[in-house]
Short mmCIF file of C-alpha atoms and ligand atoms in Angstrom, two decimals:
data_model
loop_
_atom_site.label_atom_id
_atom_site.label_comp_id
_atom_site.label_asym_id
_atom_site.label_seq_id
_atom_site.Cartn_x
_atom_site.Cartn_y
_atom_site.Cartn_z
CA MET A 1 0.00 0.00 0.00
CA HIS A 2 2.76 2.32 1.12
CA ASN A 3 4.78 1.49 -2.01
CA HIS A 4 1.77 2.07 -4.19
CA ALA A 5 1.19 5.56 -2.71
CA THR A 6 4.84 6.44 -3.16
CA ARG A 7 4.68 5.33 -6.79
CA ILE A 8 1.58 7.48 -7.37
CA ASN A 9 3.24 10.49 -5.71
CA LEU A 10 6.34 9.98 -7.77
CA GLY A 11 4.17 9.78 -10.88
CA PHE A 12 2.50 13.09 -10.01
CA THR A 13 5.82 14.75 -9.27
CA LEU A 14 7.25 13.63 -12.62
CA LEU A 15 4.13 14.75 -14.44
CA ALA A 16 4.10 18.15 -12.68
CA GLY A 17 7.78 18.57 -13.56
CA LEU A 18 7.05 17.72 -17.17
CA PHE A 19 4.19 20.24 -17.30
CA ALA A 20 6.38 22.93 -15.75
CA ALA A 21 9.17 22.25 -18.26
CA THR A 22 6.74 22.30 -21.18
CA ALA A 23 5.17 25.55 -19.91
CA ALA A 24 8.61 27.13 -19.60
CA THR A 25 9.58 26.05 -23.13
CA THR A 26 6.29 27.40 -24.48
CA ALA A 27 6.81 30.70 -22.62
CA LEU A 28 10.29 30.97 -24.16
CA ALA A 29 8.97 30.18 -27.63
CA ASP A 30 6.16 32.73 -27.24
CA TYR A 31 8.43 35.53 -25.99
CA PRO A 32 7.64 38.40 -26.21
CA GLU A 33 3.97 38.23 -25.31
CA LYS A 34 3.65 41.78 -23.98
CA SER A 35 5.39 45.13 -24.21
CA ILE A 36 9.06 45.41 -23.25
CA THR A 37 10.50 48.18 -21.08
CA ILE A 38 13.85 49.73 -21.92
CA VAL A 39 15.32 51.66 -19.01
CA VAL A 40 17.34 54.76 -19.95
CA PRO A 41 19.41 55.93 -16.98
CA PHE A 42 19.33 59.63 -18.03
CA SER A 43 16.71 62.31 -18.59
CA ALA A 44 14.19 62.41 -21.41
CA GLY A 45 15.26 64.44 -24.43
CA GLY A 46 19.00 63.82 -23.89
CA PRO A 47 21.33 61.85 -26.17
CA SER A 48 20.86 58.43 -24.51
CA ASP A 49 17.10 58.90 -24.50
CA LYS A 50 17.09 59.91 -28.18
CA ILE A 51 19.16 56.88 -29.15
CA ALA A 52 17.07 54.49 -27.06
CA ARG A 53 13.80 55.82 -28.51
CA ASP A 54 15.12 55.55 -32.04
CA VAL A 55 16.30 51.98 -31.50
CA ALA A 56 13.05 51.08 -29.66
CA GLU A 57 11.08 52.24 -32.68
CA ALA A 58 13.21 50.12 -35.02
CA LEU A 59 12.92 47.12 -32.65
CA ARG A 60 9.13 47.20 -32.57
CA GLU A 61 8.67 45.25 -35.79
CA PRO A 62 11.30 42.52 -35.31
CA MET A 63 10.24 42.09 -31.66
CA GLY A 64 6.54 42.13 -32.54
CA GLN A 65 5.67 44.12 -29.41
CA PRO A 66 5.71 47.78 -28.36
CA ILE A 67 8.76 49.01 -26.48
CA VAL A 68 8.25 51.44 -23.62
CA ILE A 69 11.03 53.78 -22.48
CA GLU A 70 11.46 54.35 -18.74
CA ASN A 71 13.81 57.18 -17.72
CA ARG A 72 15.35 56.25 -14.35
CA LEU A 73 17.72 59.09 -13.57
CA GLY A 74 20.57 59.90 -11.29
CA ALA A 75 24.15 59.29 -10.21
CA GLY A 76 25.67 59.21 -13.71
CA GLY A 77 23.42 56.35 -14.85
CA THR A 78 24.09 54.00 -11.92
CA ILE A 79 20.57 54.23 -10.45
CA GLY A 80 18.86 53.11 -13.66
CA THR A 81 21.45 50.40 -14.20
CA ALA A 82 20.93 49.01 -10.69
CA ARG A 83 17.17 48.95 -11.39
CA VAL A 84 17.75 46.66 -14.41
CA ALA A 85 20.38 44.54 -12.64
CA ARG A 86 17.75 43.73 -9.99
CA ALA A 87 14.80 43.31 -12.40
CA LYS A 88 13.21 39.95 -13.24
CA ASN A 89 15.35 38.24 -15.88
CA ASP A 90 12.46 37.41 -18.19
CA GLY A 91 13.39 39.64 -21.15
CA TYR A 92 10.78 42.30 -20.36
CA THR A 93 13.16 44.79 -18.71
CA LEU A 94 16.20 45.89 -20.69
CA LEU A 95 18.76 48.69 -20.43
CA VAL A 96 20.30 51.06 -22.95
CA HIS A 97 23.45 52.52 -21.43
CA HIS A 98 26.66 54.04 -22.68
CA ILE A 99 30.40 54.22 -22.00
CA GLY A 100 29.60 55.15 -18.37
CA LEU A 101 28.86 51.49 -17.66
CA ALA A 102 32.55 50.77 -18.29
CA THR A 103 33.78 53.45 -15.88
CA ALA A 104 31.25 53.30 -13.02
CA HIS A 105 33.28 50.80 -11.00
CA SER A 106 36.36 53.03 -11.26
CA LEU A 107 34.46 56.17 -10.24
CA TYR A 108 32.05 54.85 -7.58
CA LYS A 109 32.92 52.75 -4.51
CA ASP A 110 29.55 51.03 -4.90
CA PRO A 111 27.48 51.78 -8.00
CA GLY A 112 24.76 49.42 -6.66
CA TYR A 113 25.34 46.54 -9.09
CA GLN A 114 28.08 44.34 -10.52
CA ILE A 115 28.83 44.05 -14.22
CA GLU A 116 28.22 40.30 -13.74
CA ASP A 117 24.57 41.20 -12.97
CA LEU A 118 24.02 42.01 -16.65
CA GLU A 119 23.76 40.10 -19.94
CA PHE A 120 25.32 41.80 -22.96
CA LEU A 121 22.92 41.95 -25.91
CA GLY A 122 24.94 43.90 -28.48
CA LEU A 123 26.67 47.23 -29.05
CA ILE A 124 24.49 49.82 -30.79
CA ASN A 125 26.47 52.85 -31.93
CA GLU A 126 29.35 55.27 -31.47
CA ALA A 127 29.26 59.08 -31.55
CA PRO A 128 31.78 61.89 -31.09
CA SER A 129 31.23 64.75 -28.66
CA THR A 130 31.42 68.47 -29.25
CA LEU A 131 32.93 71.13 -27.02
CA ILE A 132 30.26 73.84 -26.78
CA SER A 133 29.54 76.96 -24.73
CA LYS A 134 26.76 79.39 -23.88
CA PRO A 135 26.17 81.81 -26.78
CA ALA A 136 27.58 84.84 -24.92
CA LEU A 137 30.91 83.31 -23.88
CA ALA A 138 33.75 85.65 -24.84
CA ALA A 139 35.66 83.21 -27.03
CA ASN A 140 35.07 82.48 -30.70
CA ASP A 141 37.50 79.67 -31.39
CA PHE A 142 39.45 77.08 -29.45
CA ALA A 143 42.59 79.23 -29.07
CA GLN A 144 40.50 82.01 -27.48
CA LEU A 145 38.65 79.49 -25.33
CA LYS A 146 41.93 78.05 -24.08
CA LYS A 147 43.09 81.52 -23.07
CA TYR A 148 39.72 82.24 -21.41
CA ILE A 149 39.91 79.00 -19.42
CA ALA A 150 43.50 79.73 -18.34
CA GLU A 151 42.39 83.15 -17.05
CA LYS A 152 39.09 82.27 -15.38
CA ASP A 153 39.63 78.57 -14.56
CA SER A 154 37.58 77.62 -11.46
CA ALA A 155 35.16 80.50 -12.12
CA ILE A 156 34.02 78.58 -15.22
CA ASN A 157 31.05 76.23 -14.82
CA LEU A 158 31.27 73.02 -16.80
CA ALA A 159 28.02 71.02 -16.96
CA ASN A 160 27.83 67.24 -16.98
CA ALA A 161 25.25 64.50 -16.51
CA GLY A 162 26.77 63.24 -13.23
CA VAL A 163 29.93 61.37 -12.30
CA GLY A 164 30.67 58.75 -14.95
CA SER A 165 28.43 60.26 -17.60
CA ALA A 166 29.88 60.79 -21.06
CA SER A 167 29.96 64.56 -20.59
CA HIS A 168 31.81 64.05 -17.29
CA LEU A 169 34.38 61.68 -18.84
CA CYS A 170 34.98 64.10 -21.71
CA SER A 171 35.34 66.95 -19.19
CA LEU A 172 37.89 64.95 -17.19
CA MET A 173 39.94 64.51 -20.37
CA LEU A 174 39.61 68.22 -21.10
CA GLN A 175 40.63 69.21 -17.55
CA SER A 176 43.73 67.08 -17.70
CA ALA A 177 44.66 68.17 -21.28
CA LEU A 178 44.34 71.85 -20.27
CA ASN A 179 45.60 71.32 -16.74
CA SER A 180 42.60 73.31 -15.52
CA LYS A 181 40.29 73.23 -12.52
CA MET A 182 36.94 74.33 -13.94
CA THR A 183 33.94 73.80 -11.66
CA PHE A 184 31.88 70.71 -12.53
CA VAL A 185 28.10 71.11 -12.22
CA PRO A 186 26.23 67.76 -12.26
CA TYR A 187 22.75 67.34 -13.80
CA LYS A 188 20.62 64.22 -14.16
CA GLY A 189 21.13 64.27 -17.90
CA THR A 190 22.45 66.67 -20.51
CA ALA A 191 18.93 67.62 -21.67
CA PRO A 192 18.40 69.94 -18.65
CA ALA A 193 22.09 70.96 -18.78
CA MET A 194 21.62 72.03 -22.42
CA THR A 195 18.66 74.22 -21.43
CA ASP A 196 20.85 76.00 -18.86
CA LEU A 197 23.74 76.30 -21.31
CA MET A 198 21.51 77.97 -23.90
CA GLY A 199 20.09 80.19 -21.16
CA GLY A 200 23.59 81.25 -20.09
CA GLN A 201 23.48 79.80 -16.54
CA ILE A 202 26.24 77.36 -17.48
CA ASP A 203 29.43 78.21 -19.39
CA ILE A 204 30.71 75.07 -21.12
CA MET A 205 29.76 71.48 -21.86
CA CYS A 206 31.25 68.56 -23.71
CA GLU A 207 28.14 67.08 -25.26
CA GLN A 208 27.47 64.22 -27.66
CA ALA A 209 26.93 65.51 -31.18
CA THR A 210 23.62 63.62 -31.06
CA ASN A 211 22.25 66.31 -28.81
CA SER A 212 24.24 69.38 -29.82
CA ILE A 213 23.90 69.49 -33.63
CA PRO A 214 20.46 71.22 -33.66
CA GLN A 215 21.66 73.85 -31.17
CA ILE A 216 24.90 74.41 -33.11
CA GLU A 217 22.93 74.75 -36.36
CA SER A 218 20.56 77.30 -34.84
CA LYS A 219 23.48 79.12 -33.15
CA LYS A 220 21.97 78.67 -29.70
CA VAL A 221 25.42 77.52 -28.53
CA LYS A 222 28.99 78.12 -29.72
CA VAL A 223 31.15 75.19 -30.83
CA TYR A 224 34.95 74.96 -30.49
CA GLY A 225 35.90 71.43 -31.49
CA VAL A 226 34.85 67.82 -32.00
CA SER A 227 36.28 65.00 -29.91
CA SER A 228 36.96 62.54 -32.74
CA MET A 229 40.31 62.31 -34.56
CA LYS A 230 38.55 63.05 -37.87
CA ARG A 231 36.34 66.07 -38.55
CA MET A 232 32.64 65.28 -38.69
CA GLY A 233 30.91 65.18 -42.07
CA ILE A 234 27.73 66.91 -40.82
CA PRO A 235 27.25 70.25 -42.71
CA ALA A 236 27.09 72.28 -39.46
CA LEU A 237 30.37 70.75 -38.31
CA THR A 238 32.65 70.34 -41.35
CA ALA A 239 34.38 73.66 -40.58
CA VAL A 240 34.82 72.77 -36.90
CA PRO A 241 38.31 71.47 -36.07
CA THR A 242 38.97 68.33 -34.09
CA LEU A 243 40.29 69.06 -30.60
CA ASP A 244 43.42 67.19 -31.69
CA GLU A 245 43.91 69.63 -34.59
CA ALA A 246 43.05 72.59 -32.38
CA GLY A 247 45.98 71.87 -30.10
CA LEU A 248 44.97 69.05 -27.71
CA SER A 249 47.20 66.49 -29.35
CA GLY A 250 45.79 62.94 -29.27
CA PHE A 251 42.40 64.00 -27.83
CA ASN A 252 40.07 61.21 -28.91
CA PHE A 253 36.75 60.52 -27.23
CA SER A 254 33.76 58.66 -28.53
CA VAL A 255 30.57 57.63 -26.77
CA TRP A 256 29.13 54.17 -27.44
CA HIS A 257 25.76 52.77 -26.37
CA GLY A 258 24.80 49.13 -25.85
CA LEU A 259 21.79 46.99 -24.95
CA TYR A 260 21.67 44.89 -21.75
CA ALA A 261 19.37 42.55 -19.80
CA PRO A 262 19.47 41.23 -16.24
CA LYS A 263 21.83 38.29 -15.70
CA GLY A 264 20.28 34.87 -16.18
CA THR A 265 17.88 35.95 -18.91
CA PRO A 266 17.28 32.62 -20.73
CA ARG A 267 19.59 32.06 -23.69
CA PRO A 268 16.74 31.73 -26.26
CA ILE A 269 15.46 35.18 -25.17
CA VAL A 270 18.93 36.73 -25.34
CA GLU A 271 19.29 35.29 -28.86
CA LYS A 272 15.87 36.55 -29.89
CA ILE A 273 16.64 40.10 -28.72
CA ASN A 274 20.05 40.01 -30.37
CA ALA A 275 18.53 38.85 -33.67
CA ALA A 276 15.90 41.64 -33.45
CA LEU A 277 18.63 44.21 -32.69
CA ARG A 278 20.56 43.13 -35.79
CA VAL A 279 17.43 43.67 -37.89
CA ALA A 280 16.69 47.02 -36.19
CA LEU A 281 20.20 48.34 -36.79
CA LYS A 282 19.87 47.62 -40.51
CA ASN A 283 16.71 49.75 -40.70
CA PRO A 284 17.53 52.41 -43.36
CA GLU A 285 15.42 55.05 -41.61
CA LEU A 286 17.26 54.51 -38.33
CA ILE A 287 20.65 54.62 -40.06
CA LYS A 288 19.70 57.84 -41.85
CA ARG A 289 18.46 59.53 -38.68
CA GLN A 290 21.48 58.46 -36.66
CA GLU A 291 23.97 59.47 -39.34
CA ALA A 292 22.37 62.92 -39.54
CA LEU A 293 23.29 63.23 -35.86
CA GLY A 294 26.88 62.17 -36.43
CA ILE A 295 26.36 58.66 -35.08
CA SER A 296 27.81 55.47 -36.60
CA ILE A 297 25.70 52.37 -36.17
CA VAL A 298 27.72 49.31 -35.17
CA ASN A 299 28.04 46.79 -37.96
CA ASP A 300 30.75 44.40 -36.80
CA ASP A 301 31.29 41.55 -34.35
CA ARG A 302 30.55 43.86 -31.38
CA LEU A 303 26.92 43.25 -32.31
CA SER A 304 27.19 39.78 -30.77
CA SER A 305 26.91 39.25 -26.99
CA GLU A 306 30.49 37.95 -26.90
CA GLY A 307 31.92 40.72 -29.10
CA HIS A 308 30.07 43.36 -27.07
CA LYS A 309 31.47 41.97 -23.80
CA LYS A 310 35.01 41.75 -25.20
CA PHE A 311 34.86 45.39 -26.35
CA PHE A 312 33.37 46.42 -22.99
CA ASP A 313 36.18 44.72 -21.03
CA LYS A 314 38.78 46.54 -23.13
CA GLU A 315 37.04 49.89 -22.55
CA ALA A 316 36.71 49.25 -18.78
CA ALA A 317 40.44 48.42 -18.54
CA ARG A 318 41.45 51.45 -20.64
CA TRP A 319 39.35 53.86 -18.56
CA SER A 320 40.42 52.35 -15.26
CA GLY A 321 44.00 53.26 -16.31
CA VAL A 322 43.00 56.80 -17.38
CA ILE A 323 41.09 57.40 -14.12
CA LYS A 324 43.88 56.01 -11.92
CA SER A 325 46.61 57.96 -13.68
CA ALA A 326 44.52 61.14 -13.33
CA GLY A 327 44.53 60.45 -9.55
CA ILE A 328 40.70 60.39 -9.35
CA GLN A 329 39.41 58.59 -6.25
CA PRO A 330 36.10 56.69 -6.41
CA GLU A 331 33.32 58.40 -4.47
N1 LIG B 401 23.95 60.21 -21.71
C1 LIG B 401 23.62 61.38 -20.94
C2 LIG B 401 22.22 61.85 -21.25
O1 LIG B 401 21.55 61.24 -22.05
C3 LIG B 401 24.58 62.46 -21.19
C4 LIG B 401 25.97 62.11 -20.78
O2 LIG B 401 26.24 60.94 -20.48
O3 LIG B 401 26.78 62.99 -20.77
O4 LIG B 401 21.78 62.80 -20.67
#
């Protein structure tokens, strides 16, 4: 009798296990069944937000579901990243983040997550930055700006999107190249910083071309240089020198964005998202829009999870060296 009951129980357990496994496989095969959230760790209307919204739009068709953007701001992108690192790993919460992910552990004692908490889904793009100022700043080219900075130094306000943001990293490079001590003013994204720059409350910013081209074109800000080693082909910027040309020899800074999911997201889901990203990044409309903002879409092996992670590790090591040699202590 006892043996019989045990056999029946065992039978039920096996059957329940089989059902659970089948349900899980079906859930994986049916993914995605509802809208997907992409967390952007900076403010709406800024460069990361613009890129994420553009990519979300191009992902809609290959993913077969709407993509919702959630702006989770603060602390140079670490707050939004921690939100995704702790989210359910079911493929419905993703992250678009930039170069700051590779520097956060060098600049913060505890950014609130580990890199191991994330799956790498593919690198998206790369964009140069522009050195810009409020319209009334008394310098019309880089040589004049350099002189102005040498004279005023800490009286100059330099905006950034928080420690570890792209604008902050570019500013650190600028500080050390000019040996200056300008005052850093952190915002929760460069969208509000840009408003203050145009309004004259802030003096200078090193901002991704993605977000500065319209303001440069409409002369709402002044531009002194681009951070890439080659001049940018955008009509508003062809006459603008590279910072390297303008006298900061070797100055080379580019901002990349990538797509991430919480660690442990099932492999079939990771592969599905990666396949959809590859389709999205071939979308001619997306490429056209991004190129008009000076952005290159990634089209090489960094589009794979492995290639993305390999590139990331190289960037993290490179920046850890830059930050250490600049004597910057994590906060
Ligand atoms: N990515 C930030 C933003 O979108 C800007 C930055 O990192 O400098 O606001």
